[in-house]
mmCIF file of C-alpha atoms in Angstrom:
data_model
loop_
_atom_site.group_PDB
_atom_site.id
_atom_site.type_symbol
_atom_site.label_atom_id
_atom_site.label_comp_id
_atom_site.label_asym_id
_atom_site.label_seq_id
_atom_site.Cartn_x
_atom_site.Cartn_y
_atom_site.Cartn_z
ATOM 1 C CA UNK A 1 -0.006 -0.019 -0.031
ATOM 2 C CA UNK A 2 1.346 3.354 -1.038
ATOM 3 C CA UNK A 3 1.727 6.523 1.037
ATOM 4 C CA UNK A 4 1.051 10.170 0.333
ATOM 5 C CA UNK A 5 3.765 12.300 1.946
ATOM 6 C CA UNK A 6 2.266 15.775 2.523
ATOM 7 C CA UNK A 7 4.670 18.708 3.028
ATOM 8 C CA UNK A 8 3.401 21.778 4.773
ATOM 9 C CA UNK A 9 4.764 24.781 6.662
ATOM 10 C CA UNK A 10 4.408 28.502 7.007
ATOM 11 C CA UNK A 11 5.264 30.830 4.113
ATOM 12 C CA UNK A 12 9.037 31.152 3.469
ATOM 13 C CA UNK A 13 9.823 28.042 5.425
ATOM 14 C CA UNK A 14 11.553 26.526 2.360
ATOM 15 C CA UNK A 15 8.878 23.946 1.852
ATOM 16 C CA UNK A 16 8.637 24.531 -1.954
ATOM 17 C CA UNK A 17 12.414 24.055 -2.312
ATOM 18 C CA UNK A 18 12.306 20.893 -0.234
ATOM 19 C CA UNK A 19 9.395 19.653 -2.266
ATOM 20 C CA UNK A 20 11.274 20.169 -5.525
ATOM 21 C CA UNK A 21 14.459 18.482 -4.228
ATOM 22 C CA UNK A 22 12.466 15.455 -3.038
ATOM 23 C CA UNK A 23 10.580 15.220 -6.280
ATOM 24 C CA UNK A 24 13.942 15.096 -8.155
ATOM 25 C CA UNK A 25 15.263 12.121 -6.156
ATOM 26 C CA UNK A 26 14.477 9.201 -8.395
ATOM 27 C CA UNK A 27 15.541 6.697 -5.793
ATOM 28 C CA UNK A 28 12.607 7.731 -3.542
ATOM 29 C CA UNK A 29 10.142 6.948 -6.429
ATOM 30 C CA UNK A 30 7.720 9.613 -5.366
ATOM 31 C CA UNK A 31 5.144 10.763 -7.870
ATOM 32 C CA UNK A 32 3.981 14.405 -7.616
ATOM 33 C CA UNK A 33 0.404 15.418 -6.818
ATOM 34 C CA UNK A 34 -0.165 18.509 -8.880
ATOM 35 C CA UNK A 35 -2.802 20.794 -7.397
ATOM 36 C CA UNK A 36 -4.985 23.349 -9.121
ATOM 37 C CA UNK A 37 -5.119 27.101 -8.627
ATOM 38 C CA UNK A 38 -6.991 30.120 -10.033
ATOM 39 C CA UNK A 39 -4.135 32.493 -9.303
ATOM 40 C CA UNK A 40 -2.064 33.888 -12.189
ATOM 41 C CA UNK A 41 0.869 31.904 -13.321
ATOM 42 C CA UNK A 42 4.223 33.280 -12.129
ATOM 43 C CA UNK A 43 7.474 33.764 -13.965
ATOM 44 C CA UNK A 44 9.245 30.485 -14.594
ATOM 45 C CA UNK A 45 6.213 28.372 -13.508
ATOM 46 C CA UNK A 46 4.910 25.682 -15.905
ATOM 47 C CA UNK A 47 1.296 24.743 -16.226
ATOM 48 C CA UNK A 48 0.872 21.153 -15.024
ATOM 49 C CA UNK A 49 4.116 21.157 -13.037
ATOM 50 C CA UNK A 50 3.773 23.569 -10.106
ATOM 51 C CA UNK A 51 -0.023 23.704 -10.489
ATOM 52 C CA UNK A 52 -2.722 23.283 -13.074
ATOM 53 C CA UNK A 53 -3.681 26.926 -13.679
ATOM 54 C CA UNK A 54 -7.471 27.200 -14.324
ATOM 55 C CA UNK A 55 -10.076 29.895 -14.350
ATOM 56 C CA UNK A 56 -12.982 30.292 -11.962
ATOM 57 C CA UNK A 57 -15.439 28.638 -14.239
ATOM 58 C CA UNK A 58 -13.293 25.448 -14.470
ATOM 59 C CA UNK A 59 -12.960 25.370 -10.730
ATOM 60 C CA UNK A 60 -16.747 25.714 -10.308
ATOM 61 C CA UNK A 61 -17.304 22.890 -12.870
ATOM 62 C CA UNK A 62 -14.927 20.495 -11.062
ATOM 63 C CA UNK A 63 -16.583 21.310 -7.808
ATOM 64 C CA UNK A 64 -19.994 20.698 -9.230
ATOM 65 C CA UNK A 65 -18.855 17.360 -10.562
ATOM 66 C CA UNK A 66 -17.842 16.314 -7.019
ATOM 67 C CA UNK A 67 -14.169 15.933 -8.046
ATOM 68 C CA UNK A 68 -12.736 18.533 -5.634
ATOM 69 C CA UNK A 69 -11.274 16.902 -2.516
ATOM 70 C CA UNK A 70 -10.374 20.122 -0.794
ATOM 71 C CA UNK A 71 -10.412 23.802 -1.668
ATOM 72 C CA UNK A 72 -9.050 26.962 -0.073
ATOM 73 C CA UNK A 73 -9.948 30.528 -1.184
ATOM 74 C CA UNK A 74 -7.837 33.472 -0.156
ATOM 75 C CA UNK A 75 -8.809 37.135 -0.360
ATOM 76 C CA UNK A 76 -5.479 38.567 -1.551
ATOM 77 C CA UNK A 77 -4.552 42.133 -2.555
ATOM 78 C CA UNK A 78 -5.079 40.916 -6.098
ATOM 79 C CA UNK A 79 -8.506 39.287 -5.775
ATOM 80 C CA UNK A 80 -9.663 35.848 -4.647
ATOM 81 C CA UNK A 81 -7.228 33.070 -5.416
ATOM 82 C CA UNK A 82 -8.338 29.427 -5.041
ATOM 83 C CA UNK A 83 -6.029 26.426 -4.456
ATOM 84 C CA UNK A 84 -7.545 22.943 -4.545
ATOM 85 C CA UNK A 85 -6.953 19.238 -4.996
ATOM 86 C CA UNK A 86 -8.862 17.280 -7.564
ATOM 87 C CA UNK A 87 -9.591 13.564 -7.833
ATOM 88 C CA UNK A 88 -8.473 13.585 -11.441
ATOM 89 C CA UNK A 89 -7.390 9.926 -11.698
ATOM 90 C CA UNK A 90 -3.595 10.665 -11.174
ATOM 91 C CA UNK A 91 -3.399 9.211 -7.692
ATOM 92 C CA UNK A 92 -3.120 5.429 -7.311
ATOM 93 C CA UNK A 93 -2.132 4.665 -3.766
ATOM 94 C CA UNK A 94 -2.453 0.924 -4.335
ATOM 95 C CA UNK A 95 0.680 0.952 -6.498
ATOM 96 C CA UNK A 96 2.836 4.026 -5.718
ATOM 97 C CA UNK A 97 3.983 6.553 -3.212
ATOM 98 C CA UNK A 98 3.154 10.267 -3.780
ATOM 99 C CA UNK A 99 4.470 13.670 -2.658
ATOM 100 C CA UNK A 100 2.170 16.718 -2.173
ATOM 101 C CA UNK A 101 2.491 20.156 -0.777
ATOM 102 C CA UNK A 102 -0.243 22.352 0.848
ATOM 103 C CA UNK A 103 -1.633 23.865 4.003
ATOM 104 C CA UNK A 104 -2.558 22.316 7.384
ATOM 105 C CA UNK A 105 -6.226 22.548 6.516
ATOM 106 C CA UNK A 106 -5.739 20.901 3.139
ATOM 107 C CA UNK A 107 -3.675 18.096 4.827
ATOM 108 C CA UNK A 108 -6.590 17.408 7.116
ATOM 109 C CA UNK A 109 -9.043 17.113 4.284
ATOM 110 C CA UNK A 110 -6.747 14.967 2.149
ATOM 111 C CA UNK A 111 -6.113 12.745 5.091
ATOM 112 C CA UNK A 112 -9.876 12.349 5.647
ATOM 113 C CA UNK A 113 -10.361 11.509 2.002
ATOM 114 C CA UNK A 114 -7.552 8.926 1.576
ATOM 115 C CA UNK A 115 -7.320 7.629 5.186
ATOM 116 C CA UNK A 116 -5.038 8.516 8.090
ATOM 117 C CA UNK A 117 -2.790 5.485 7.572
ATOM 118 C CA UNK A 118 -1.982 6.576 3.996
ATOM 119 C CA UNK A 119 -1.372 10.352 4.337
ATOM 120 C CA UNK A 120 1.855 11.101 6.216
ATOM 121 C CA UNK A 121 2.569 14.753 7.403
ATOM 122 C CA UNK A 122 5.961 16.345 6.879
ATOM 123 C CA UNK A 123 5.962 19.730 8.768
ATOM 124 C CA UNK A 124 8.761 22.107 7.954
ATOM 125 C CA UNK A 125 9.545 24.660 10.660
ATOM 126 C CA UNK A 126 11.594 27.823 10.586
ATOM 127 C CA UNK A 127 12.074 30.566 13.201
ATOM 128 C CA UNK A 128 9.599 33.378 12.534
ATOM 129 C CA UNK A 129 12.200 36.099 12.414
ATOM 130 C CA UNK A 130 14.262 34.135 9.885
ATOM 131 C CA UNK A 131 11.132 33.428 7.856
ATOM 132 C CA UNK A 132 10.337 37.183 7.694
ATOM 133 C CA UNK A 133 13.900 37.953 6.592
ATOM 134 C CA UNK A 134 13.652 35.382 3.825
ATOM 135 C CA UNK A 135 10.226 36.631 2.655
ATOM 136 C CA UNK A 136 11.424 40.228 2.560
ATOM 137 C CA UNK A 137 14.552 39.280 0.611
ATOM 138 C CA UNK A 138 12.294 37.507 -1.987
ATOM 139 C CA UNK A 139 9.771 40.425 -2.245
ATOM 140 C CA UNK A 140 12.656 42.925 -2.852
ATOM 141 C CA UNK A 141 13.239 41.358 -6.243
ATOM 142 C CA UNK A 142 11.866 43.710 -9.018
ATOM 143 C CA UNK A 143 9.426 41.119 -10.347
ATOM 144 C CA UNK A 144 7.828 40.626 -6.901
ATOM 145 C CA UNK A 145 7.362 43.581 -4.526
ATOM 146 C CA UNK A 146 4.008 42.517 -3.207
ATOM 147 C CA UNK A 147 4.696 43.590 0.349
ATOM 148 C CA UNK A 148 1.050 43.822 1.413
ATOM 149 C CA UNK A 149 0.485 40.178 0.408
ATOM 150 C CA UNK A 150 3.697 39.108 2.158
ATOM 151 C CA UNK A 151 2.408 40.669 5.391
ATOM 152 C CA UNK A 152 -1.093 39.185 5.034
ATOM 153 C CA UNK A 153 0.381 35.704 4.546
ATOM 154 C CA UNK A 154 2.800 36.054 7.455
ATOM 155 C CA UNK A 155 0.014 37.045 9.887
ATOM 156 C CA UNK A 156 -2.410 34.444 8.496
ATOM 157 C CA UNK A 157 0.204 31.708 9.087
ATOM 158 C CA UNK A 158 0.374 32.645 12.782
ATOM 159 C CA UNK A 159 -3.307 31.695 13.147
ATOM 160 C CA UNK A 160 -3.416 28.799 10.655
ATOM 161 C CA UNK A 161 -0.375 27.039 12.224
ATOM 162 C CA UNK A 162 -1.076 27.815 15.823
ATOM 163 C CA UNK A 163 0.068 25.108 18.188
ATOM 164 C CA UNK A 164 -3.479 23.917 19.014
ATOM 165 C CA UNK A 165 -4.109 23.440 15.274
ATOM 166 C CA UNK A 166 -0.892 21.441 14.803
ATOM 167 C CA UNK A 167 -1.818 19.235 17.753
ATOM 168 C CA UNK A 168 -5.375 18.784 16.486
ATOM 169 C CA UNK A 169 -3.987 17.619 13.139
ATOM 170 C CA UNK A 170 -1.761 15.042 14.794
ATOM 171 C CA UNK A 171 1.447 16.868 13.876
ATOM 172 C CA UNK A 172 4.142 15.664 16.286
ATOM 173 C CA UNK A 173 7.281 15.392 14.194
ATOM 174 C CA UNK A 174 8.848 18.607 12.932
ATOM 175 C CA UNK A 175 11.723 19.231 10.590
ATOM 176 C CA UNK A 176 13.798 22.347 11.256
ATOM 177 C CA UNK A 177 14.947 24.328 8.172
ATOM 178 C CA UNK A 178 16.584 27.164 10.154
ATOM 179 C CA UNK A 179 20.248 26.917 9.217
ATOM 180 C CA UNK A 180 21.313 24.119 6.924
ATOM 181 C CA UNK A 181 18.780 22.883 4.396
ATOM 182 C CA UNK A 182 20.917 19.860 3.645
ATOM 183 C CA UNK A 183 20.464 18.594 7.168
ATOM 184 C CA UNK A 184 16.701 19.154 6.972
ATOM 185 C CA UNK A 185 16.606 17.307 3.635
ATOM 186 C CA UNK A 186 18.514 14.366 4.992
ATOM 187 C CA UNK A 187 16.145 14.054 7.931
ATOM 188 C CA UNK A 188 13.029 14.230 5.674
ATOM 189 C CA UNK A 189 14.474 11.639 3.333
ATOM 190 C CA UNK A 190 15.244 9.238 6.132
ATOM 191 C CA UNK A 191 11.743 9.738 7.461
ATOM 192 C CA UNK A 192 10.234 8.896 4.066
ATOM 193 C CA UNK A 193 12.465 5.841 3.716
ATOM 194 C CA UNK A 194 11.482 4.509 7.057
ATOM 195 C CA UNK A 195 7.827 4.378 5.884
ATOM 196 C CA UNK A 196 8.842 2.866 2.534
ATOM 197 C CA UNK A 197 10.775 0.147 4.440
ATOM 198 C CA UNK A 198 7.745 -0.449 6.663
ATOM 199 C CA UNK A 199 9.540 0.459 9.832
#
């Protein structure tokens, strides 16, 4: 029986980078779960890789068809952006292991849908001050500079990932990405391998 390893963490915790590095490790044999979004595609993103980029009408149709497993809608400075997971036939937990990335709330819904024994949380943690420094450095790039959205996400994360919410979701293991990402990566890899070996 396959597992779905679900990466989550606050904004600027490095979870996207860790997700990409894990996806590129062929020896782990993890297939990617590509989620859907209505937000605009960003520079260097590829449709069908980071996300399936769809419009609101497509999102509404998939929801009406009962194919949306979980959906999150955010009121951003640029309008409402939706992120969601679709049962589109790409996930076969009988025959493979998968890797997904999302929020704590999406993790809970995915776990309810596929079963607690099949969905394994990987929570990436970074000191809040360091996260803010990283976020500010990223937003200072000329193509970004969405400071209001950066602040909104930072404050929202404090509520979304509050300790009581983490405990309620059964998150006990944490992976620190404060100083050396290679150490964090090694710990996450070993964690995944332990499940694959049935330990």
